[in-house]
mmCIF file of C-alpha atoms and ligand atoms in Angstrom:
data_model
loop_
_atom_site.group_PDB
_atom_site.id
_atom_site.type_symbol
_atom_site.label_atom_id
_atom_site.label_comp_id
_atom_site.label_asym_id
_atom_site.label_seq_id
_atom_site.Cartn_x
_atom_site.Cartn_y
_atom_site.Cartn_z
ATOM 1 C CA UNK A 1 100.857 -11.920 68.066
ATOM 2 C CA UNK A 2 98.227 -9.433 68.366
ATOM 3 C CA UNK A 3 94.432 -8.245 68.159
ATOM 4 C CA UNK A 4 92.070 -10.215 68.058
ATOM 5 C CA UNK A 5 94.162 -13.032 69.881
ATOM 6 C CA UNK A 6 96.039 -10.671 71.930
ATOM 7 C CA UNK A 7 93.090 -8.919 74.241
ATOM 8 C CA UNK A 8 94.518 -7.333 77.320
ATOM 9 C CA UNK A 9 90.972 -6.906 78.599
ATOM 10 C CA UNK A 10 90.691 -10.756 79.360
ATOM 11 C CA UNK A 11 92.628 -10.278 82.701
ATOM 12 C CA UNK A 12 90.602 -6.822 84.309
ATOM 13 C CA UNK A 13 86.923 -8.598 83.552
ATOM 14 C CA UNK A 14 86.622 -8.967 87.180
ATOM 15 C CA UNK A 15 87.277 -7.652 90.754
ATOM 16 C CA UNK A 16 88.919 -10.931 91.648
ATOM 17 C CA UNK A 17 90.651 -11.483 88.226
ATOM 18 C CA UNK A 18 92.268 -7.745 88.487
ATOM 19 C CA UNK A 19 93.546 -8.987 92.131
ATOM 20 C CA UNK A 20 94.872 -12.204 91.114
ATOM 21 C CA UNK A 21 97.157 -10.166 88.114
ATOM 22 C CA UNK A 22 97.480 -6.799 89.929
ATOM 23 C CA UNK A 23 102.255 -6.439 90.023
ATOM 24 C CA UNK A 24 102.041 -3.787 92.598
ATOM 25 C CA UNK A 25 100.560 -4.419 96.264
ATOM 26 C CA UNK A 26 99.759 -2.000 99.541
ATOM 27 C CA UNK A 27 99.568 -2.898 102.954
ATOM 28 C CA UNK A 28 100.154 -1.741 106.066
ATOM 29 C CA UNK A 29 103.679 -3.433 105.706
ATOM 30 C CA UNK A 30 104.345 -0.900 103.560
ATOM 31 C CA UNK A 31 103.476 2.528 105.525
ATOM 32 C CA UNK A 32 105.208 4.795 108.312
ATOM 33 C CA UNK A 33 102.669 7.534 109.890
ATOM 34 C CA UNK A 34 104.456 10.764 110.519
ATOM 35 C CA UNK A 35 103.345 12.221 114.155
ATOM 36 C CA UNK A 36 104.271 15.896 115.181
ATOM 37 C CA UNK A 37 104.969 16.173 119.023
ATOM 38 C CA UNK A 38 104.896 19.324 120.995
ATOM 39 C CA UNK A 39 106.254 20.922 124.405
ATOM 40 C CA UNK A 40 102.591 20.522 126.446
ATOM 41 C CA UNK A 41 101.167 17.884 128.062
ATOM 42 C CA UNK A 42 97.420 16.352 127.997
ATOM 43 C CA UNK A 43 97.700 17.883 124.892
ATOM 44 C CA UNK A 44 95.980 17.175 120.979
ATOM 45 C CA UNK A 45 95.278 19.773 118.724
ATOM 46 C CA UNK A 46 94.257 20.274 114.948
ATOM 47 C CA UNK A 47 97.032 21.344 112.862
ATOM 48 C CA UNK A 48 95.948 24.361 110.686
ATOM 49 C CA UNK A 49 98.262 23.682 107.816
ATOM 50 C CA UNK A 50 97.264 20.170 107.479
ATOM 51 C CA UNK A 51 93.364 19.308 107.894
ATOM 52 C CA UNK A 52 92.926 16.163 109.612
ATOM 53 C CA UNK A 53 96.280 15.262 111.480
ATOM 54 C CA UNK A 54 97.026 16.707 115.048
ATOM 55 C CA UNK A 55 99.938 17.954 117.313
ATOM 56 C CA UNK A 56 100.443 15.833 119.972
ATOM 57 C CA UNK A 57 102.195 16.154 123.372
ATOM 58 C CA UNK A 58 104.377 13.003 124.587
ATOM 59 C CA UNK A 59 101.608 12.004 127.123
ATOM 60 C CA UNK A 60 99.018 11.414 124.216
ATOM 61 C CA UNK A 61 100.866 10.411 121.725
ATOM 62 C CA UNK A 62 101.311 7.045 123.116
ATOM 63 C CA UNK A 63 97.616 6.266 123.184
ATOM 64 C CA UNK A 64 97.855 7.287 118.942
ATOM 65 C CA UNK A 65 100.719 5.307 118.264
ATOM 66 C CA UNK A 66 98.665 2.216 119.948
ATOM 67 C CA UNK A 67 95.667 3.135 117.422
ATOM 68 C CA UNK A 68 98.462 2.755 114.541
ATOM 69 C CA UNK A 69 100.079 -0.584 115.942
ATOM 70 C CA UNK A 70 96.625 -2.072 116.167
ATOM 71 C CA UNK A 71 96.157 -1.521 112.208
ATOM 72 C CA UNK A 72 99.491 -3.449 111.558
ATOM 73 C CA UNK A 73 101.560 0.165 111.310
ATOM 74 C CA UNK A 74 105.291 -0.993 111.709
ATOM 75 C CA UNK A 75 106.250 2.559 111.908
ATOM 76 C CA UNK A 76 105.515 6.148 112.946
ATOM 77 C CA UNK A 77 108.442 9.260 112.128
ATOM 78 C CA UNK A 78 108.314 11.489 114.797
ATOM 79 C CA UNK A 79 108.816 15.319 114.790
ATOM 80 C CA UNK A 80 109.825 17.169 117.606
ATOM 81 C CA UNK A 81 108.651 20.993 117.522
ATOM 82 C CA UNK A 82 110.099 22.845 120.046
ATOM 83 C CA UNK A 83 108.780 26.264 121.321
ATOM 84 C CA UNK A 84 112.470 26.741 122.772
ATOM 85 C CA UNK A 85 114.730 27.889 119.629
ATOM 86 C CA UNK A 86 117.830 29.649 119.627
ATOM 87 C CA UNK A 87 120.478 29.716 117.269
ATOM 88 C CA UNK A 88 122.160 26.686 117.117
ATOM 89 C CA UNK A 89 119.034 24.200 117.731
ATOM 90 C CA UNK A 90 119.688 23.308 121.043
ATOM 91 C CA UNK A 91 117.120 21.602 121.917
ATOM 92 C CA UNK A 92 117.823 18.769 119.184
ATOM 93 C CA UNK A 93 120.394 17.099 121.588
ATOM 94 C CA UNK A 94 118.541 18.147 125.281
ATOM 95 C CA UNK A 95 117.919 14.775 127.418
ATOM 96 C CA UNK A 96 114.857 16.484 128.374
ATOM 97 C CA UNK A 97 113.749 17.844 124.655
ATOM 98 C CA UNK A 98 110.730 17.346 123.180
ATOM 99 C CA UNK A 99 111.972 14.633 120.729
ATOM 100 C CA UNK A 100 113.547 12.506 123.571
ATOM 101 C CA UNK A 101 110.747 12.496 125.769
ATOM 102 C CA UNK A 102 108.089 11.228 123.191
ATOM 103 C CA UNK A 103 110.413 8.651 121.989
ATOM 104 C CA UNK A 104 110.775 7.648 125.918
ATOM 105 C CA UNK A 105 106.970 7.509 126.183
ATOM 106 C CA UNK A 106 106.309 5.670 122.704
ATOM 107 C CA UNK A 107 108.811 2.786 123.887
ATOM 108 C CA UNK A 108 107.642 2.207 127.118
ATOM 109 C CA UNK A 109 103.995 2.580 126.264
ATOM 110 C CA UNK A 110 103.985 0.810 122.873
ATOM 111 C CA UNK A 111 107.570 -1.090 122.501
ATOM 112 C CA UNK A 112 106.440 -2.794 119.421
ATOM 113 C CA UNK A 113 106.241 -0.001 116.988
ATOM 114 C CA UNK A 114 109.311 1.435 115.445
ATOM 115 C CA UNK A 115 110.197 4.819 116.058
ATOM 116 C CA UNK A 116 111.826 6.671 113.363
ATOM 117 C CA UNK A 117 113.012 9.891 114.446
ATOM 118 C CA UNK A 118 114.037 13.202 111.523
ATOM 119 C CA UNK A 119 116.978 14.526 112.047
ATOM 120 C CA UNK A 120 117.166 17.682 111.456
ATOM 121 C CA UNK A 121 117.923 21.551 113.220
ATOM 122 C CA UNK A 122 115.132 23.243 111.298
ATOM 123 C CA UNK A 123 112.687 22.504 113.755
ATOM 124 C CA UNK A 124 115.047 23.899 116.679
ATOM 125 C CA UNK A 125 117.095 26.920 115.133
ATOM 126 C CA UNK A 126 115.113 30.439 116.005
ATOM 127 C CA UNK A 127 115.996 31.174 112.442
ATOM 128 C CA UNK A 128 114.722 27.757 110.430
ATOM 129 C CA UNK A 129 117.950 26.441 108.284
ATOM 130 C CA UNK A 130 118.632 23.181 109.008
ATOM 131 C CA UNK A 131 122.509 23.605 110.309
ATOM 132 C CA UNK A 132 124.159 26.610 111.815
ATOM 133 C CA UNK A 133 124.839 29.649 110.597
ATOM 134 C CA UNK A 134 128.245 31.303 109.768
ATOM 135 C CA UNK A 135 128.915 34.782 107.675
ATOM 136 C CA UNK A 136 125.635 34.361 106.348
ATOM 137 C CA UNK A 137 125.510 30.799 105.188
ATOM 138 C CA UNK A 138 124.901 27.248 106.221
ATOM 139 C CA UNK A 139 128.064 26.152 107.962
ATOM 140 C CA UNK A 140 128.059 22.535 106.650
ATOM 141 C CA UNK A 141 130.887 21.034 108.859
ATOM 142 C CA UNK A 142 129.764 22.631 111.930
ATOM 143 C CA UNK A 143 126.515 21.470 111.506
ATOM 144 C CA UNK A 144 127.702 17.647 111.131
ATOM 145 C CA UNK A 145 129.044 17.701 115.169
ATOM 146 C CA UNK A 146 125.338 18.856 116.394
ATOM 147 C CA UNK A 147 123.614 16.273 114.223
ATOM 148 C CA UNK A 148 126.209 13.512 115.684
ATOM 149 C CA UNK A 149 125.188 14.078 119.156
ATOM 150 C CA UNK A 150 121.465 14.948 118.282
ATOM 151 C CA UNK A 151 121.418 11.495 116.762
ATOM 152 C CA UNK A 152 122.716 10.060 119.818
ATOM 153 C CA UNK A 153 120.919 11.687 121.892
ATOM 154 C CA UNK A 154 117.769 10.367 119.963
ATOM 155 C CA UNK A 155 118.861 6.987 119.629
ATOM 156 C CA UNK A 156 120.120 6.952 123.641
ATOM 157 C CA UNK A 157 115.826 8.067 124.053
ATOM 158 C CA UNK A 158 115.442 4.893 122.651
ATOM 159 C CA UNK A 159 114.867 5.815 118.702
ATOM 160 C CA UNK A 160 114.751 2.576 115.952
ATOM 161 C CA UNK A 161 116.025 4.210 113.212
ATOM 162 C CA UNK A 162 117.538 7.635 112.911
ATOM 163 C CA UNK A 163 116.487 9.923 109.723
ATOM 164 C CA UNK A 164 118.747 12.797 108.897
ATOM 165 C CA UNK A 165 116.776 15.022 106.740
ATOM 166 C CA UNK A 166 119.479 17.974 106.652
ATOM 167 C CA UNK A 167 121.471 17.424 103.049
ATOM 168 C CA UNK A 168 124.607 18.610 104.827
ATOM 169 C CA UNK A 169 127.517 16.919 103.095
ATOM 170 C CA UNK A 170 128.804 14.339 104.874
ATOM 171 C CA UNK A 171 126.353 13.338 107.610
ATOM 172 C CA UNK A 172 125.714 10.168 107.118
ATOM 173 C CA UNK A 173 129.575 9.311 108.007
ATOM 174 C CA UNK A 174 129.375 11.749 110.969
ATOM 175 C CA UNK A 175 126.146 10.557 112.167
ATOM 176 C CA UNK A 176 127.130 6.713 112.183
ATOM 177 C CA UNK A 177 130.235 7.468 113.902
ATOM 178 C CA UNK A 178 128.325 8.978 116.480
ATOM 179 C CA UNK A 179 126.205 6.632 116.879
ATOM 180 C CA UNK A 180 128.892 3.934 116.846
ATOM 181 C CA UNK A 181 131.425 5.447 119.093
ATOM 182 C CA UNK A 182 128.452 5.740 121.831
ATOM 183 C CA UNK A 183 128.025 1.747 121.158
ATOM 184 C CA UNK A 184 124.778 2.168 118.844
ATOM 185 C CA UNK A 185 126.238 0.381 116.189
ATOM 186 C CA UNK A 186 123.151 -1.425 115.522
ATOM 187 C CA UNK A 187 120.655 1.589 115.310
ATOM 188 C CA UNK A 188 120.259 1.545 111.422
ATOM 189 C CA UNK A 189 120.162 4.995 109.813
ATOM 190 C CA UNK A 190 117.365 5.803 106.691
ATOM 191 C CA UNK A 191 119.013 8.572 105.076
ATOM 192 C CA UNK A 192 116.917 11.331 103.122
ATOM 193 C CA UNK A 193 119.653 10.903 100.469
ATOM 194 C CA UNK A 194 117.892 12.294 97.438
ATOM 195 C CA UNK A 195 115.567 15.332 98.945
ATOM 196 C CA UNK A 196 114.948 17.896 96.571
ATOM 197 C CA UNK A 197 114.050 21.996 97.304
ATOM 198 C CA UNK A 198 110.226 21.556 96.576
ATOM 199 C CA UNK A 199 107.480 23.910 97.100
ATOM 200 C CA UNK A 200 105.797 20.860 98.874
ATOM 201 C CA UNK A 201 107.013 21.278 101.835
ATOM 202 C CA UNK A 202 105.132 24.533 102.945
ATOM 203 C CA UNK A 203 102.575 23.218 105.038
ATOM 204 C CA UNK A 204 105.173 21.111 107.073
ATOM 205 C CA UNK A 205 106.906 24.399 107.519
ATOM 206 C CA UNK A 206 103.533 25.816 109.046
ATOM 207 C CA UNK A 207 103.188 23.006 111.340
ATOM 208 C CA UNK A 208 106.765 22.994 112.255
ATOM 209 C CA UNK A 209 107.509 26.927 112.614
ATOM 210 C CA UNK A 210 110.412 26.184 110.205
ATOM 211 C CA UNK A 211 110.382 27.989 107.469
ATOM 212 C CA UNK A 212 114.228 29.873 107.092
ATOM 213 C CA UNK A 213 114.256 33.253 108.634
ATOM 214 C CA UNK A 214 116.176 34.856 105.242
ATOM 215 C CA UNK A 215 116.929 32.849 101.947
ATOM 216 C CA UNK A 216 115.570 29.212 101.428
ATOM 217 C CA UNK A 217 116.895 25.628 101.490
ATOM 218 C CA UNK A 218 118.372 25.633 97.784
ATOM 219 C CA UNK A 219 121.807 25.971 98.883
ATOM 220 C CA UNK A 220 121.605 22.262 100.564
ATOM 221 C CA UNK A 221 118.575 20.333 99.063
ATOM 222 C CA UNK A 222 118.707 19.274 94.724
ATOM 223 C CA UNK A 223 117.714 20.912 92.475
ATOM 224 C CA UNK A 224 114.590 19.651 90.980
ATOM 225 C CA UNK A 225 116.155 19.393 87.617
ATOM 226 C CA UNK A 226 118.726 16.682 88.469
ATOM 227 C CA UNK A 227 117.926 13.206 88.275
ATOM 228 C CA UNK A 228 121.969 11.690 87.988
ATOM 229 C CA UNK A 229 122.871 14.117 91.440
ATOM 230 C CA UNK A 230 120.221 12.204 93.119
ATOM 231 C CA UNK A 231 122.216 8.852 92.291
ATOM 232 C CA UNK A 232 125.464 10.423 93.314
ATOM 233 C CA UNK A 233 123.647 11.201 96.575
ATOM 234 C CA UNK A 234 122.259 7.656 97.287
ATOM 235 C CA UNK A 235 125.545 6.787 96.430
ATOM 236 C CA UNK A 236 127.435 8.831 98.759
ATOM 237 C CA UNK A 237 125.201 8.070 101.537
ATOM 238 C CA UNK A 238 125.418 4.337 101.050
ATOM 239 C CA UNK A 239 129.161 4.369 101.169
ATOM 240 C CA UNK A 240 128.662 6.731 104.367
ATOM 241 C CA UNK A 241 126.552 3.822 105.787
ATOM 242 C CA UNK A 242 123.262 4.886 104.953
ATOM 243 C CA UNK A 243 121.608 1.583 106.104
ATOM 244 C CA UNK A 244 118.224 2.298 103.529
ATOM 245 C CA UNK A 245 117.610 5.772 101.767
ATOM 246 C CA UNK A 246 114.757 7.742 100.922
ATOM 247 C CA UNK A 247 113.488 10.662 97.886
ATOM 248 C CA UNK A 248 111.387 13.232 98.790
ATOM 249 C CA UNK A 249 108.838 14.471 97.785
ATOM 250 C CA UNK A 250 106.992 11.283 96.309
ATOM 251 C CA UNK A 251 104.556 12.033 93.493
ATOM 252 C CA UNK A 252 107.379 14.636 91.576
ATOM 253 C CA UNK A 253 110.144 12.309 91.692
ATOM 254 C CA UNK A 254 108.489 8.728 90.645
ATOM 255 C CA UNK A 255 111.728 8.890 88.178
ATOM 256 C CA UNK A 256 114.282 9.002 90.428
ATOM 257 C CA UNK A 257 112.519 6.260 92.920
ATOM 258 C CA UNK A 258 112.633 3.899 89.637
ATOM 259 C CA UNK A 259 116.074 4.995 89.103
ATOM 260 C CA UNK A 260 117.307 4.708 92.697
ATOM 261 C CA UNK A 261 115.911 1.420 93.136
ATOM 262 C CA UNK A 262 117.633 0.183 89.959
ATOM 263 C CA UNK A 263 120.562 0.959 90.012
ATOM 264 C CA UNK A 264 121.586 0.297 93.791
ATOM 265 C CA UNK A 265 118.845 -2.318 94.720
ATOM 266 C CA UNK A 266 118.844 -1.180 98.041
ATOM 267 C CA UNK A 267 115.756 -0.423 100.497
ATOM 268 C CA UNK A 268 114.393 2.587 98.972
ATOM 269 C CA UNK A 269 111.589 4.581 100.827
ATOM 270 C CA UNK A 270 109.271 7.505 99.278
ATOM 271 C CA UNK A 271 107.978 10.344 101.556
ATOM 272 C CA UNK A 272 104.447 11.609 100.441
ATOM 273 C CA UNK A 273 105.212 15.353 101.865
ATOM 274 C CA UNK A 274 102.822 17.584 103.476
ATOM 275 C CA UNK A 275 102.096 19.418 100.053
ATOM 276 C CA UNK A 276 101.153 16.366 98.342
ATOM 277 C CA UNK A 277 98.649 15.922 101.239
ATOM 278 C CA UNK A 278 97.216 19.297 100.952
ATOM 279 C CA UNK A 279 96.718 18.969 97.446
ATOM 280 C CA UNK A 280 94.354 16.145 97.204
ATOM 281 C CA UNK A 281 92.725 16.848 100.143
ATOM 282 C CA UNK A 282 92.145 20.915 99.194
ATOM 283 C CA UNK A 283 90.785 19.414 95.668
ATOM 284 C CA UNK A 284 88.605 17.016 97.474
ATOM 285 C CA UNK A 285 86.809 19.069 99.851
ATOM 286 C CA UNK A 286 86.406 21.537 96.684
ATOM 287 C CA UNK A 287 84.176 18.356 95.345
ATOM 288 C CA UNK A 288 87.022 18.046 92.446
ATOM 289 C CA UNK A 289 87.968 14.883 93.105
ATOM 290 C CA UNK A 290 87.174 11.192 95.039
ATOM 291 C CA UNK A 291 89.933 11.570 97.939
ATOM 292 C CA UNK A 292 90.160 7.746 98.475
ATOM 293 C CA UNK A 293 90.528 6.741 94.916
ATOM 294 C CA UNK A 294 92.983 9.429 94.020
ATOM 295 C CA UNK A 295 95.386 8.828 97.712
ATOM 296 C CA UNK A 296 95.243 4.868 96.654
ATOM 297 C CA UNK A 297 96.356 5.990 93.171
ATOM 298 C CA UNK A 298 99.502 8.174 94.524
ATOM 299 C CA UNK A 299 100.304 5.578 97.038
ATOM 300 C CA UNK A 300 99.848 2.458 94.196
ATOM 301 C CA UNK A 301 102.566 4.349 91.588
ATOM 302 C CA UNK A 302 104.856 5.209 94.566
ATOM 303 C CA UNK A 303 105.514 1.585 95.278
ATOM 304 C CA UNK A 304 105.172 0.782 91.113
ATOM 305 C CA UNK A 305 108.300 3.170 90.585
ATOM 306 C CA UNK A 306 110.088 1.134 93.139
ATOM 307 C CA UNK A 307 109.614 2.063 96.740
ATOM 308 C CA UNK A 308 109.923 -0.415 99.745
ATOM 309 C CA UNK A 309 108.013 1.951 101.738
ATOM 310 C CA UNK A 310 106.048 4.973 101.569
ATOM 311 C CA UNK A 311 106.240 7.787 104.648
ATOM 312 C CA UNK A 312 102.367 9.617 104.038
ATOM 313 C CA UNK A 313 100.258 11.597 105.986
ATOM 314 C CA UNK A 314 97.528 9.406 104.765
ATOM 315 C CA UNK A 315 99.021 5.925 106.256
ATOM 316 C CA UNK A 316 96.410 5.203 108.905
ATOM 317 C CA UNK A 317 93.303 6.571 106.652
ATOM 318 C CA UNK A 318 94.239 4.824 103.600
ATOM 319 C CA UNK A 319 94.705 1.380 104.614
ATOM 320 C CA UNK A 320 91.008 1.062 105.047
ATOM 321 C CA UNK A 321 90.403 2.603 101.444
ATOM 322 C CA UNK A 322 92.930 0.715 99.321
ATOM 323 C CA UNK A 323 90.994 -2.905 99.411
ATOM 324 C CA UNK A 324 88.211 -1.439 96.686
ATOM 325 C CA UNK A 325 90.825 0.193 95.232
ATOM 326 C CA UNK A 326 92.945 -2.952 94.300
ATOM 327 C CA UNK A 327 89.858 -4.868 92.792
HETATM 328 C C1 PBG B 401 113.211 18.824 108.020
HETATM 329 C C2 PBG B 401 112.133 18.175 107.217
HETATM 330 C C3 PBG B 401 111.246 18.765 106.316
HETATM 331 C C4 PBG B 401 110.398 17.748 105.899
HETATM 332 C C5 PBG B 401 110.824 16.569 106.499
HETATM 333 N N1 PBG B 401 111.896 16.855 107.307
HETATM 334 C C6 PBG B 401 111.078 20.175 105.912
HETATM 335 C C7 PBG B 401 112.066 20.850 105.076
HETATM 336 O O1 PBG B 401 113.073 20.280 104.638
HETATM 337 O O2 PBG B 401 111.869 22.049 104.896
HETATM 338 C C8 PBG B 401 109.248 17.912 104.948
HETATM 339 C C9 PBG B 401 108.096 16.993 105.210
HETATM 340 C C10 PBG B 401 106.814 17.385 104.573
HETATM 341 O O3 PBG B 401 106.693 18.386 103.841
HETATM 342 O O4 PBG B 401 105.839 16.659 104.826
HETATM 343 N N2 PBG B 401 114.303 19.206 107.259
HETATM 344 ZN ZN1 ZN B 402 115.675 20.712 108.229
#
């Protein structure tokens, strides 16, 4: 069967008709907002690196996440940035860190929203890796202790769902022991199982202060090349206990979301990184491009390669946008 009685056009004739036959959906079900929190208080401020979100201190970020949970947000991510690095990241596991006391505030201001917290020492270390340093390199089992009793201390704060974001080997299994052994058996853990050493992460590393002191990441995160590692790392982390995983970045890796989502059928989220964000945004404000059609477009094929949910900068703008997109 084909042309003339095969005529695809039949079904997009109409705003309604295009609705009624659309495969992929977007809702609010299907975003986390990630939130960067800082050591002040009374505090919001632009971020320079990426136009149109904000630092926040834990006083203030309570009346945001509110704004979120009113627009059917399930989630935020949280980022703690502390001005009080040293060389093993300290400040990760403090009662009193930054991390800790937004989560504190978040729960008691706005208990219905899920707090996802990252997991990682970049953000802490004076010298940006994301574990500890020994002759010159990434010590990767010394790192796993101070992640175990960062992710306690995060989930003790009150955190939903603990995100290591590290790629040490191994963390998932030392991170769920932790948590277990200090009776949070039921925090779940979304691992950042498949996260690759992209150039889209730069304007995080602004925001964050975390770009590494000497060498980069490429001795822990994938290679961008590798599309079967990334299935031995869901893999791994699943039979760690990685309770749902994520790939990162988004828009570059729409193969291995399909692939990841095939083959393990698990809960498979996407995070839309900072660089994707700059990107569309620098091209619309150059006039290049229609910023809400183009984010709904990105956000659309993220969940058509297979993702459960999407982690983007853009989760509390778009949601307005994407209703004229999908008709
Ligand atoms: C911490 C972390 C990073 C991101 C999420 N968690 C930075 C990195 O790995 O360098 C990137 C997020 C983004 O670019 O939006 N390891
Ligand atoms: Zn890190």
């Amino acid at each position: 069967m084909s042309f003339p009685i095969e005529r695809p056009r039949r079904l997009r004739s109409s705003p309604a008709l295009r609705r009624l036959v659309a495969e992929t959906n977007l809702s609010a079900d299907h975003l986390v907002q990630p939130l960067f929190v800082i050591e002040k208080s009374n505090f919001v401020q632009p971020i320079p690196s990426l136009a149109d979100q904000f630092y926040y201190s834990p006083d203030r970020l309570v009346e945001k996440v509110e704004a979120l949970a009113r627009q059917g947000i399930p989630a935020v991510i949280l980022f703690g940035i502390s001005d009080r690095k040293d060389a093993v990241g300290s400040q990760a596991w403090a009662d009193d860190g930054v991390i800790q006391r937004a989560v504190r505030a978040v729960k008691a201001g706005c208990p219905q929203m899920l707090v996802m917290t990252d997991l990682c020492l970049c953000e802490y270390t004076d010298h940006g890796h994301c574990g500890i340093i020994k002759n010159g390199c990434v010590d990767n089992d010394e790192t796993l202790k101070l992640l175990a009793q960062a992710a306690v201390s995060q989930a003790a704060a009150g955190a939903d769902i603990i995100a290591p974001s590290d790629m040490m080997d191994g963390r998932v299994a030392a991170v769920r022991q932790g948590l277990d052994d200090a009776s949070f058996e039921l925090t779940p853990i979304l691992s950042y199982a498949a996260k690759y050493a992209s150039a889209f992460y730069e304007p995080f590393r602004g925001a964050a202060g975390s770009t590494p002191a000497f060498d980069d990441r490429r001795g822990y995160q994938m290679n961008p090349a590798n599309r079967l590692e990334a299935l031995r790392e869901v893999r791994l982390d699943l039979e760690e206990g990685a309770d749902m995983v994520m790939v990162k970045p988004a828009l570059p890796c729409l193969d291995v979301i399909y692939a990841v989502k095939q083959t393990f059928g698990r809960v498979t989220a996407a995070f839309q990184v900072s660089g994707e964000y700059a990107m569309l945004e620098s091209a619309a404000a150059n006039g290049l491009l229609d910023l809400k059609r183009a984010v709904c477009e990105t956000l659309i094929a993220i969940r058509r390669a297979g993702a459960d949910f999407i982690i983007s900068y853009w989760a509390e703008q778009a949601l307005p946008w994407m209703g004229e997109f999908a008709s």
